[in-house]
Structures are given as C-alpha cells and as structure tokens.
Coordinates of C-alpha atoms and ligand atoms in Angstrom, one line a residue:
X124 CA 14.0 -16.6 12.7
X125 CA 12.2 -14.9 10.3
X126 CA 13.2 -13.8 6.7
X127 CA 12.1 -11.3 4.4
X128 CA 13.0 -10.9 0.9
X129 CA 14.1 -7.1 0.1
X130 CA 13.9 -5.7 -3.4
X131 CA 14.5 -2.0 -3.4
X132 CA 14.3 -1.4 -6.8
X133 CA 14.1 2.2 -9.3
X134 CA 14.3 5.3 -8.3
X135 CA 14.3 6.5 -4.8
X136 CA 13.6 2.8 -4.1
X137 CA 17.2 2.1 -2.8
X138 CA 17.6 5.3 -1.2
X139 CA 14.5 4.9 1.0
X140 CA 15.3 0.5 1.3
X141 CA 18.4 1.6 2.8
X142 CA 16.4 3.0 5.6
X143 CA 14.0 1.0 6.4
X144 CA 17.2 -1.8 6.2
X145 CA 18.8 0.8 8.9
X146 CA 15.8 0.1 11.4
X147 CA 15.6 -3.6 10.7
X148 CA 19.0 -3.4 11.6
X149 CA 18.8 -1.6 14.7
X150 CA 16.0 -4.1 16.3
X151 CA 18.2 -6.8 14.6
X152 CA 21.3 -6.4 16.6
X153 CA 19.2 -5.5 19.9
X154 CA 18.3 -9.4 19.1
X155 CA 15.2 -9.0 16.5
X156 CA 15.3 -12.5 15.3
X157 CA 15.0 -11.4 11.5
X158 CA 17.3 -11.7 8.5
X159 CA 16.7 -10.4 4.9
X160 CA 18.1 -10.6 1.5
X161 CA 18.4 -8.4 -1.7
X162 CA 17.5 -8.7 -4.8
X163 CA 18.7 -6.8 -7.3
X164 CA 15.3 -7.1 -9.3
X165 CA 14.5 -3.2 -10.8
X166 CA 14.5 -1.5 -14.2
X167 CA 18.4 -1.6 -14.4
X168 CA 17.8 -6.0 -13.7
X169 CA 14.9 -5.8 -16.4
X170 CA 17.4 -4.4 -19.1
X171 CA 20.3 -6.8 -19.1
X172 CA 18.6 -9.6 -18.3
X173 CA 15.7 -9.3 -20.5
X174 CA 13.5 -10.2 -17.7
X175 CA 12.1 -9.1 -14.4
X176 CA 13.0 -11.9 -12.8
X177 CA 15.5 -15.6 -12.8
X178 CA 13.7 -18.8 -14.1
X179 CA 11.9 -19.8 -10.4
X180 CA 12.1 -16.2 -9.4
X181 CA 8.7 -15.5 -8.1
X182 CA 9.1 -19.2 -6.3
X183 CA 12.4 -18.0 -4.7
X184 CA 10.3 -14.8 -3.1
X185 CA 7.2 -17.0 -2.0
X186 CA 9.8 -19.3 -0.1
X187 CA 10.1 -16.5 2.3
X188 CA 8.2 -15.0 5.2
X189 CA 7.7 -11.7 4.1
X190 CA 8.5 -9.5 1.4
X191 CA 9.2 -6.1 0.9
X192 CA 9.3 -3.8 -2.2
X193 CA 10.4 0.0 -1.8
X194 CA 9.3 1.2 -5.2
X195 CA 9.3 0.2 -9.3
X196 CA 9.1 2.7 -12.3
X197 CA 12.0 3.8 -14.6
X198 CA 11.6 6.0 -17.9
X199 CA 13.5 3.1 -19.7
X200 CA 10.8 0.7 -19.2
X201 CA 7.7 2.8 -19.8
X202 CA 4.7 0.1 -19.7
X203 CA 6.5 -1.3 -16.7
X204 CA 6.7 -4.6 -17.5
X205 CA 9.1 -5.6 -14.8
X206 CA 7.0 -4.0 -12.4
X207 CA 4.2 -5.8 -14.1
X208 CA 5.5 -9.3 -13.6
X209 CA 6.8 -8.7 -9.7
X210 CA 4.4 -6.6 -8.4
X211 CA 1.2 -7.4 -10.0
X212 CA 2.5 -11.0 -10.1
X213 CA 3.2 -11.2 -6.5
X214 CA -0.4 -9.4 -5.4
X215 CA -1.7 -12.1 -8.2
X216 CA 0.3 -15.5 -8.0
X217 CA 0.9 -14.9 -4.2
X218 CA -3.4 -14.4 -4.0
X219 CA -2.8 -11.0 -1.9
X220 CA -6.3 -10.1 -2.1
X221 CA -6.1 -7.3 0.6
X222 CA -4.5 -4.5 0.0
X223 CA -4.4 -2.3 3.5
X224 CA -3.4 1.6 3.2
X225 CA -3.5 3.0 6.5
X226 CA -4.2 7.0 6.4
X227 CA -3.1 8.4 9.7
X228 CA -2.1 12.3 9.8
X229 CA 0.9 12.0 12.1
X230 CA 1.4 15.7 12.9
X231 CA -1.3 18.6 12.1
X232 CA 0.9 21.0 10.1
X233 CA 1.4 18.2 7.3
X234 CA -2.2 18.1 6.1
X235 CA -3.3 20.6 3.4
X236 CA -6.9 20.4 5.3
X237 CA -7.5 23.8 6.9
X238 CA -8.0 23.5 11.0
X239 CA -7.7 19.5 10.5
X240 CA -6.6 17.6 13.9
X241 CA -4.7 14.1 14.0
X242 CA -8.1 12.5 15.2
X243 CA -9.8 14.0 11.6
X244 CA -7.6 12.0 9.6
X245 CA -7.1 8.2 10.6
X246 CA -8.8 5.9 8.4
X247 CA -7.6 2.5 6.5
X248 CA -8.4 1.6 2.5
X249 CA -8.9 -1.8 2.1
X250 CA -8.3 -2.1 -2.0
X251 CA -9.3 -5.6 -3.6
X252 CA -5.8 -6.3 -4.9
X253 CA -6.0 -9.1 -7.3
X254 CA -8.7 -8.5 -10.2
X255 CA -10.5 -5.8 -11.6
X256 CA -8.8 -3.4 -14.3
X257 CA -5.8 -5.3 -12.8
X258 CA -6.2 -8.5 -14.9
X259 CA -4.8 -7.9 -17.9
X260 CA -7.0 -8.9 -20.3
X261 CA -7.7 -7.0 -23.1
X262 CA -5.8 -6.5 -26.1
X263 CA -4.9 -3.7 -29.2
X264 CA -5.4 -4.2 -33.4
X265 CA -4.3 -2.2 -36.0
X266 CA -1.7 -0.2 -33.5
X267 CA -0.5 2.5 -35.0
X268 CA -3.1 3.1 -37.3
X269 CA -5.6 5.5 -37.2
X270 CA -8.1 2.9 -36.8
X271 CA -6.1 1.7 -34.1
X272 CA -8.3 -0.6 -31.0
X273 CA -7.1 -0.9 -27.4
X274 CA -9.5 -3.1 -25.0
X275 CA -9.1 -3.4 -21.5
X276 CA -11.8 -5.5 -19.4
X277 CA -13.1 -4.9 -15.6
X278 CA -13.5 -8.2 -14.3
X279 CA -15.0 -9.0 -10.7
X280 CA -15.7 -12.2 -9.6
X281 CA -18.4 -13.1 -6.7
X282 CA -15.6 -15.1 -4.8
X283 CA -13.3 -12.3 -4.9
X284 CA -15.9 -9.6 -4.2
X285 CA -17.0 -11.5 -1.3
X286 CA -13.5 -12.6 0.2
X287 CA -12.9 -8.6 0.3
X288 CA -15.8 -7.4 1.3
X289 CA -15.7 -10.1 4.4
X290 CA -12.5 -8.8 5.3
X291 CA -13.8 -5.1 5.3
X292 CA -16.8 -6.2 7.5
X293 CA -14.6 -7.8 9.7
X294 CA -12.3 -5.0 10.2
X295 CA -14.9 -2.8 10.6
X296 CA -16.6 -4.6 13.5
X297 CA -13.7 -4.7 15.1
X298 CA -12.9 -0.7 14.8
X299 CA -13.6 1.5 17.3
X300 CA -16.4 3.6 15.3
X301 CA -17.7 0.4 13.5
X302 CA -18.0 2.4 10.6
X303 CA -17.2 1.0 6.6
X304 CA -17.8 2.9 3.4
X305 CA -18.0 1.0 0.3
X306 CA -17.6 3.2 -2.8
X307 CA -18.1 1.9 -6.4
X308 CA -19.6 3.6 -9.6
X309 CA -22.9 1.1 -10.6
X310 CA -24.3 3.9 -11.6
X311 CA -22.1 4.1 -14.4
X312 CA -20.4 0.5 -14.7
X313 CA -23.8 -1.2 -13.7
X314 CA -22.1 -4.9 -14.4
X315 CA -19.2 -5.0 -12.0
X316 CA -20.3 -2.2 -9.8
X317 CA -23.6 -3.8 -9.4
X318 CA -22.1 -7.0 -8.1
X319 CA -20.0 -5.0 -5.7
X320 CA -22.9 -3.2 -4.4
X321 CA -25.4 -6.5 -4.2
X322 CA -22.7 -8.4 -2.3
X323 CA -22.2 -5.3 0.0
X324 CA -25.8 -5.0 0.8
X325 CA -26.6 -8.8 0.9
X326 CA -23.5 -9.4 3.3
X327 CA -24.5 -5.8 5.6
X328 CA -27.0 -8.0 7.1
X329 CA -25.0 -10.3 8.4
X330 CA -22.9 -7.5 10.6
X331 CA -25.6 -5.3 11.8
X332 CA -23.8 -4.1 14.4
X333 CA -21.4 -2.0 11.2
X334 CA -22.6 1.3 10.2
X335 CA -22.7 0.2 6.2
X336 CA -22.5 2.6 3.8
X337 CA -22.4 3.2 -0.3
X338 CA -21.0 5.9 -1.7
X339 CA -20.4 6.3 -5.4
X340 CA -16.8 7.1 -5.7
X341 CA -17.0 10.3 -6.9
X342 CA -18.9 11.7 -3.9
X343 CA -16.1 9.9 -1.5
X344 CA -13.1 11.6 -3.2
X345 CA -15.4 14.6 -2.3
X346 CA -16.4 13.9 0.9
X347 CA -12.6 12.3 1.9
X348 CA -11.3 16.1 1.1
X349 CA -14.1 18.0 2.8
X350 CA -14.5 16.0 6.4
X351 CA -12.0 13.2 6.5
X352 CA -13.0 12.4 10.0
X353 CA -16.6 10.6 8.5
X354 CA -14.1 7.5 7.5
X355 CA -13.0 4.7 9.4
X356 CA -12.7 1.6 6.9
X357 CA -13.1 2.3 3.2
X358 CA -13.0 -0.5 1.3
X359 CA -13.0 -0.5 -2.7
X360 CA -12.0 -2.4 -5.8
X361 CA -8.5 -2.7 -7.5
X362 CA -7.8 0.7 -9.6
X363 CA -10.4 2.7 -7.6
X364 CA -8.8 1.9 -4.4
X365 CA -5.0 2.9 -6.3
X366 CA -6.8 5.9 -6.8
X367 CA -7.9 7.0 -3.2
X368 CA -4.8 5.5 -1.8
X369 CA -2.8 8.5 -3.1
X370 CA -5.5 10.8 -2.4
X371 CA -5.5 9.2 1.0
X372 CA -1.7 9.9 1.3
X373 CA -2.3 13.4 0.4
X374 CA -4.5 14.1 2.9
X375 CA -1.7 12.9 5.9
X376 CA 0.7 14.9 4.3
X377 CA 2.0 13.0 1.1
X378 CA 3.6 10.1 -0.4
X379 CA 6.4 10.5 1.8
X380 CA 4.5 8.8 4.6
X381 CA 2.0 6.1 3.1
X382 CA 2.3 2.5 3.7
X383 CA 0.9 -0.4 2.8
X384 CA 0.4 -4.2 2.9
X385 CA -0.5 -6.6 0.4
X386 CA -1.8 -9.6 2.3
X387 CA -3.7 -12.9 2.3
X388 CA -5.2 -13.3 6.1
X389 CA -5.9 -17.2 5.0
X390 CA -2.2 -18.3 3.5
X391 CA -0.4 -16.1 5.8
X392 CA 1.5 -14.5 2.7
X393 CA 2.5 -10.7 2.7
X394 CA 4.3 -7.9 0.2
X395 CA 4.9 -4.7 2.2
X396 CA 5.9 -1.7 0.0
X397 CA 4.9 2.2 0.2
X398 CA 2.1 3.8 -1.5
X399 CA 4.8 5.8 -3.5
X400 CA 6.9 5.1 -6.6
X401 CA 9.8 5.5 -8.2
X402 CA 9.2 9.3 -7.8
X403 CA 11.9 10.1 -10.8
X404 CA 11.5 13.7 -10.0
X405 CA 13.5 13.5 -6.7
X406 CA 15.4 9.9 -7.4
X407 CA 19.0 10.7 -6.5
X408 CA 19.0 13.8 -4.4
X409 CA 19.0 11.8 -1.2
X410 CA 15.8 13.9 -0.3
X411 CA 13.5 11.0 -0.6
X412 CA 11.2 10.8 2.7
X413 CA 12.1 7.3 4.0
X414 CA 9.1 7.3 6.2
X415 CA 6.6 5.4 3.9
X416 CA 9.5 2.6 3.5
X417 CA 10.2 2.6 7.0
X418 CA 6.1 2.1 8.2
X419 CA 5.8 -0.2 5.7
X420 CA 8.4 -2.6 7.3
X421 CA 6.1 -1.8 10.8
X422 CA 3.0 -3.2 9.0
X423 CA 5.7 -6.0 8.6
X424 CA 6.9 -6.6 11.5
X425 CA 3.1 -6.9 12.6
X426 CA 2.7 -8.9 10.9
X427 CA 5.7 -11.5 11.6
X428 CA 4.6 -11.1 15.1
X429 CA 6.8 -8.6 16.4
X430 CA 3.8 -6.5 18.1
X431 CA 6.0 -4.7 20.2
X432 CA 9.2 -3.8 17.5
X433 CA 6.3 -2.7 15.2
X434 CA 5.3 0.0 17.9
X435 CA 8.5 0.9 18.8
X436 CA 8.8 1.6 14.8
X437 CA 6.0 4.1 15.1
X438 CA 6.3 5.8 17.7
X439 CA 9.9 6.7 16.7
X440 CA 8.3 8.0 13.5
X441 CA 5.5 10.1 15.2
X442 CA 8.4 11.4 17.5
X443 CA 10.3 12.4 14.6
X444 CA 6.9 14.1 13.1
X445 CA 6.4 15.8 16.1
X446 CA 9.7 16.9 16.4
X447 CA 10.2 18.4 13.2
X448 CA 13.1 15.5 12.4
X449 CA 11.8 15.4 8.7
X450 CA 12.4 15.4 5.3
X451 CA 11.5 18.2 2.9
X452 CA 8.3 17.0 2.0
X453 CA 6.8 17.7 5.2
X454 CA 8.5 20.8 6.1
X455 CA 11.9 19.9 7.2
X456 CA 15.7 20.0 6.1
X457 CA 16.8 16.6 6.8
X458 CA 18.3 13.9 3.9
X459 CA 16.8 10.5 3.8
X460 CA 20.0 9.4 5.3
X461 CA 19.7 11.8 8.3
X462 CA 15.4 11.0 8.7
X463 CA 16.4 7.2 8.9
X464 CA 19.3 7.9 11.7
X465 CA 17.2 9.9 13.6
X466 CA 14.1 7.6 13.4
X467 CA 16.8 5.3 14.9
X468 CA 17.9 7.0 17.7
X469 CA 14.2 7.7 18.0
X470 CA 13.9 4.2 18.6
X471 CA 15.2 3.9 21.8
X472 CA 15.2 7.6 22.6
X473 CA 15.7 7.9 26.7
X474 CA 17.3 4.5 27.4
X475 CA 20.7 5.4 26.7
X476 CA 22.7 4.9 23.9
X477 CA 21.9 2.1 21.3
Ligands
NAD649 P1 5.4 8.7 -7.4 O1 4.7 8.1 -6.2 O2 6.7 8.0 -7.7 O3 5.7 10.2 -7.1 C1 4.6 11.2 -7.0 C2 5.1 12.4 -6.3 O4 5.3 12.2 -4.9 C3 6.4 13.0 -6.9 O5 6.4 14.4 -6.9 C4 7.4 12.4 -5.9 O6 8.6 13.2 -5.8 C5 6.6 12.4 -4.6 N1 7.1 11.4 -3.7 C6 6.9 10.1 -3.8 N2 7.5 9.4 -2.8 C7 8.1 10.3 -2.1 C8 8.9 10.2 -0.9 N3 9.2 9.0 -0.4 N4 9.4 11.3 -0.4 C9 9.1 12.5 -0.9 N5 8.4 12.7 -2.0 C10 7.9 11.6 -2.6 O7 4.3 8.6 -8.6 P2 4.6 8.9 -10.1 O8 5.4 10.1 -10.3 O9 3.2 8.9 -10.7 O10 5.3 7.6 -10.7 C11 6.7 7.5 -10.9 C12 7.0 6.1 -11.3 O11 6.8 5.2 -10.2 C13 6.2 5.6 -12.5 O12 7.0 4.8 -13.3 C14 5.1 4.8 -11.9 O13 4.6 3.8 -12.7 C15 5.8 4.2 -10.7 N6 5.0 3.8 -9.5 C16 5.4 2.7 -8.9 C17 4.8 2.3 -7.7 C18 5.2 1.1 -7.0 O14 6.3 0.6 -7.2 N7 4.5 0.6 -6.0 C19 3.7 3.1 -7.2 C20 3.4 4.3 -7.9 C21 4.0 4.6 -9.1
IPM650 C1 0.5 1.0 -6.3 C2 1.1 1.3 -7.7 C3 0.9 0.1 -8.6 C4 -0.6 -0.2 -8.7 C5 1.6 0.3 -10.0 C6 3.0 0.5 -9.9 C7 1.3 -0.9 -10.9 O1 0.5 2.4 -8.2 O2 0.9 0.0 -5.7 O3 -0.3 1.8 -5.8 O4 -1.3 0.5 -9.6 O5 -1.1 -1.0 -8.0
MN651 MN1 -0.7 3.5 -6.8

C-alpha cells in the first residue's frame, strides 16, 4: 500500500484536488493499492493557527510516500509565508533537488504557436529546486524609509550544481534526440552563472554521446517561442527555471495543463503539484482546469510504481484533449467538476462501465 499526503490548499487548489482525488479514486476502487490523507494546511490554516504547519508537521509529510500539493497563494498572506515554510521547506528539508516540468502540447489548437504540431512541442525543464534566489538569505534596514535596503543573495553551490547537472545529462542520454540545453546568464551574473556553465562544460565531456548546449537565457525564452521543437531537456537553476516553466506551460496551451515533480532520484522522496497557483482570478467559479492537478498525480503514480495507472491517467487526458472534453481555458465549456468526470470515464473508456 502506498500513501500520499494531499494538501490542496488556496484558491482553485481544492477545486482542482478534488479531481485529481476523483481519479485516485477511480484506480483505487478498481484495486490501486493507494490511500491518502488531507491536510487542511493553506492560507485559511496559516491564519488561525498562526503557522503553516503543527509542531512535527513537515515530519508528519516526510513519513509518507508521496506527497501532493494542488496550489498555495491567498491575498491575505501576501509574502506567502505559509507557502514559504511547506513548499519551499519541503523542496528544501525534503533535499528535492529536481524539479521536472514536462512541456507536452496535448492537442494542436491549444498552442498560441502558429502551424505548431504536437511533435513541435514536447520537451522537459529540469529546474534546480533547492538553492539559488531560493535560499533566503538576504535581509532589509531602514524599511520604510527612504533610505530603505533590501538584499537578496544567489547562491550556487558546486555539489548542487553538479547533482543537477548529472541528472540532466543523464536524462538526456537517455532521450530519444539526446539533446540538453543549459541556459544561464554568466554573462551578466559571472559568479554563479560561471560555475553553472564550467560545471556544464567540464561534465559535457563525460557524455559525448549528448548534444550539449549553452544558451544565455534570454536567447532560450526566444528561441523556446520561435521553434519549440529545437528542445528536448532544458535544464536551469531555481528562479530561472520558475520562469520558463510558465512560459513552458504557455506554449502547450496554459497553466491549466502543467505538471510537475519535485524529486530526489537518491532518497526516493517526491512532492507533486501543478505548475499553477492559487489563480485568485478564477478561484471559486468551478472553472479551474483540473488537468495540471490531475497529470501531476500521473508523474505520481510513476513514480510509486504504478507504470501502467500512470498511462491510463494520460491517455484519458489526451482523449479528453482530443475530444474537446475541456475546460474553458483550452477552448471548451466544461466545469472542473465535469473535466474530472469525464477524464474518469475516459479512463476505462470502451471496457464497459466502471
Ligand atoms: P497562477 O498560476 O495562480 O495563475 C496565472 C493565470 O493562469 C491566471 O489567469 C489563472 O486563472 C490561470 N490559471 C492557473 N491555473 C489554472 C487552471 N488550473 N485552470 C485554468 N486557468 C488557470 O499565478 P499568479 O496569478 O501569478 O499567482 C496567484 C497566486 O498563486 C499567488 O499568490 C502566487 O504566489 C501563487 N502561486 C502559487 C504556486 C504554487 O502553489 N505552486 C505557483 C504559482 C503561483
Ligand atoms: C512554483 C511556484 C513557487 C516557486 C512559488 C509559489 C514559491 O511559483 O512552484 O513554480 O516559485 O517555486
Ligand atoms: Mn512558478
């Protein structure tokens, strides 16, 4: 049996939980050996309890075998503390130094890329997920004074440039193009880009069977928008890769449909959540596409083991791409509620009724 911790959190977060909960489900009872449990953790939490999480809290979540977050960000809380000590804590206590963000256009007519095919847009981010801008060092003096200081340092270390790097190397040699981009800025942020792009080039020569390339980041957001299909593995550091995750989503057809992992391949320890937030904008209206939740818990499942329940969780969603079964966001009518039942039925679509 394996068991995930769910916290669905702000926002659309419940809305688009509750589906991917409605899959799990449906593999469940056809004898999916998983069970999960909620917590209540969010901005709502964060406010009467005066903290993001129970004495032991982050403990309680490590205990398990997987865990997955739908989405964190409420008005209420704007520097997102609670968000700040489960999110970021998790990716940081929990060492998940890989954060993987497929891009895979599921149906032609949801890119914004003119005369764009499926095959043009299928590429994975791998973001380093546990240091740069992300460490939270820094500090402010004199706030709210006109002579008022913030700091915030970049920090990259050689062990955790490498350990990411490796990864992307690996990943790449195993890819069907054998093709990695690297993007960085050293020629603006020559301390911490350049040790990005020394280790990249020292550690090209031990895969010479990857096509290795640099790109300055600037020129990939470019090049990403004007031929997608150049990109198999990207791999970047922490806020670049945030960056060019979205833009990433954007090119598939949105946040609607963006997953992602947070992993460490050596612990065995995983976070699953979508690219997306707490999308404020929408929260509410039951429009919420619950696709990015719902792939998400397919990386998952993968992960867990359960090759062939991950597929099945797919290729319900590409049917219901191909299909039109869709939310608003990528041209359809249907509620979240409606997307998740019909990724469902999707599910075992042709062999009767589940
Ligand atoms: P967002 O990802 O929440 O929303 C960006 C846009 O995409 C919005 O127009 C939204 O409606 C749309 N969108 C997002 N998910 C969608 C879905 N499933 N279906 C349809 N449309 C969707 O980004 P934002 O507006 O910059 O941030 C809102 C809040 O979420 C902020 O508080 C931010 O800090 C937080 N945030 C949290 C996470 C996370 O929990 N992992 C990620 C990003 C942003
Ligand atoms: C993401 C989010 C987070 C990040 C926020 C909520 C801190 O944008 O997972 O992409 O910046 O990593
Ligand atoms: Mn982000």
């Amino acid at each position: 049996m394996k068991r995930i911790a769910i916290i669905p959190g702000d926002g659309i977060g419940p809305e688009v939980a509750s589906e991917a909960m409605r899959v799990l489900k449906r593999l469940q009872v056809r004898g999916l050996p998983v069970e999960w449990q909620v917590f209540p953790y969010g901005a709502e939490y964060y406010l009467r309890e005066n903290r993001a999480m129970p004495e032991g809290g982050m403990e309680e979540l490590a205990a398990f075998d997987a865990v997955f977050v739908a989405a964190f960000g409420d008005a209420r809380v704007p520097d997102m503390a609670h968000a700040r000590e489960i999110l970021l804590g998790a990716r940081r206590s929990l060492d998940l130094y890989v954060n993987e963000r497929p891009v895979r256009l599921l149906h032609e007519a949801f890119t914004p890329l003119k005369g764009r095919s499926c095959r043009d847009v299928d590429f994975v981010i791998l973001r380093e997920n546990t240091e740069g801008a992300y460490v939270g060092m820094g500090g402010r003096f004199k706030v709210g004074t006109p002579e008022e200081m913030a700091l915030q340092e970049v920090v990259a270390t050689r062990k955790g440039v490498q350990r990411i790097l490796r990864h992307a190397f690996e990943r790449a040699r195993s890819a069907p193009r054998r093709r990695l981009h690297m993007a960085d800025k050293h020629n603006a942020l020559e301390f911490v880009g350049g040790l990005w792009y020394r280790t990249f080039l020292e550690m090209a020569k031990d895969y010479p069977e990857v096509e290795a390339s640099h790109l300055y980041i600037d020129r990939l957001c470019h090049d990403l928008v004007r031929d997608p299909s150049a990109f198999e593995v990207i791999v970047t550091s922490n806020l670049l890769g945030d960056m060019i995750s979205d833009l990433g989503a954007a090119l598939a057809g949105g946040l609607g449909i963006a997953p992602s992992a947070n992993l460490n391949p050596e612990t065995g320890k995983g976070l699953f959540e979508p690219v997306h937030g707490a999308a404020p904008d929408i929260a509410g209206l039951g429009v919420a596409n619950p696709m990015a939740a719902v792939l998400s818990a397919a990386m998952m499942l993968d992960f867990l083991g359960f090759a062939e329940a991950a597929g099945r969780v797919r290729d319900a969603v590409r049917a219901c791409a191909t299909e039109g079964k869709v939310t608003r966001d990528l041209g359809g009518t249907l509620s979240t509620q409606e997307a998740g039942k019909a990724l469902c039925e999707a599910m075992w679509a042709g062999q009767g009724a589940s």
